[in-house]
Amino acid sequence: MEGNAREIGKFAFGRSCACGGIDVHAHVVPYDFPRFAAEAVPKSWPSMQPADGCHRTMVVDGKNYRTVSDACWSVERRIADMDAAGIGLEALSPMPELFSYWMDPQPADDLLRYVNDVIAGMANEGRGRFSGLAAVPLQSLDLAIAELRRAVETLGFAGVEIGSNVNGVPIGDPRFLPFFEEAERLGAAVFVHAVRPAGMDRLVGPGPLQQVLAYPTDIGLAAASCITSNLLLKLPKLRIAFSHGGGTLASLLPRLREGWKIFPALADALQADPYDQARCFYVDSLVYDEPTLRHLLTVFGDDRILIGTDYPFNFHERAPLGRIEAAFEDAALRERLAFANAATFLNLPEAA
């Protein structure tokens, strides 16, 4: 792929870094979706409708799901916003609602192939400013593995974005092991994003609380499931990152370690210290708070934190490099968090 992100421009970062940051958490919504070829349109097949100005509304099952701006599909707009924020490269991934795990497998595969092709086109147009993270239909392992191979080997993507659960099944479940084995074999990065989280029935308040409170909860449980299934002990070369700072995982780890020491069943199930397993994960920086960011460093290590912004949605980190600069004084550490760690995660050795 001509636009594969192997050449990254240089940008100023505060007083300490000569290169632009790498944002691993940035989403795409296509300008439009194809009409389904068959007469009966599958349930949850999306469409886009014009809204005001540069906005369009994604419609799912006859309901307005979200109105988004042209920053979701316009390469020119994205690059201008990246320059303003000091971001040299974005890893483009689909908006999580597009994962389509709840569809029948074949229509979901058709839709995700289209979305991945849109991302590939944006990467080509972006002249080295973008890398791709594909979506795959994990409700069918065969189709998911085939699309993962196409994304990495044909489209030149750095890896894949997956949900924290697949129709309620956590990603640490052993049924997904063949998919992770193939990701490891391909050298594909895996970025885990919350989707249709558990616990919505326990929240009191308006719908946006799903993103604010339920997302980090589901991510924490997803990451914990990868520890309790010993995923990275089985696949030590797998590069896997969790959005939203790993969610609640940092707070769950002390209890998980103590339980591992106390309960024989947990001691038998977990084949290594939960902290040691967690330090094999990457997490993004999307926690909106300098003390919390510093805490993530003590839990996961200074080589495991990546910039994540959730661009281009309203609820995103607008000054990720400023957040890092406010949290840490050491220039070399800032550069690792802004750039080098993500270059390793995305397997961009020329950039690193």
Tab-separated table of C-alpha atoms in Angstrom, residues 4 10 13-14 26 44 64 169 175 184 201 213 311 315 319 328:
chain	number	residue	atom	x	y	z
A	4	ASN	CA	1.506	2.754	4.431
A	10	LYS	CA	8.848	15.694	11.855
A	13	PHE	CA	6.668	18.690	20.551
A	14	GLY	CA	7.098	21.156	23.389
A	26	ALA	CA	-8.423	7.690	16.360
A	44	SER	CA	-28.039	-3.172	11.800
A	64	ASN	CA	-30.140	8.074	14.372
A	169	VAL	CA	-18.167	-13.022	25.487
A	175	ARG	CA	-12.535	-19.612	21.789
A	184	GLU	CA	0.922	-12.990	16.633
A	201	ASP	CA	-28.509	-1.308	33.805
A	213	LEU	CA	-18.392	5.167	32.921
A	311	TYR	CA	-10.372	11.795	17.818
A	315	PHE	CA	-15.398	13.449	23.986
A	319	ALA	CA	-3.983	18.258	23.855
A	328	PHE	CA	6.342	14.312	33.278
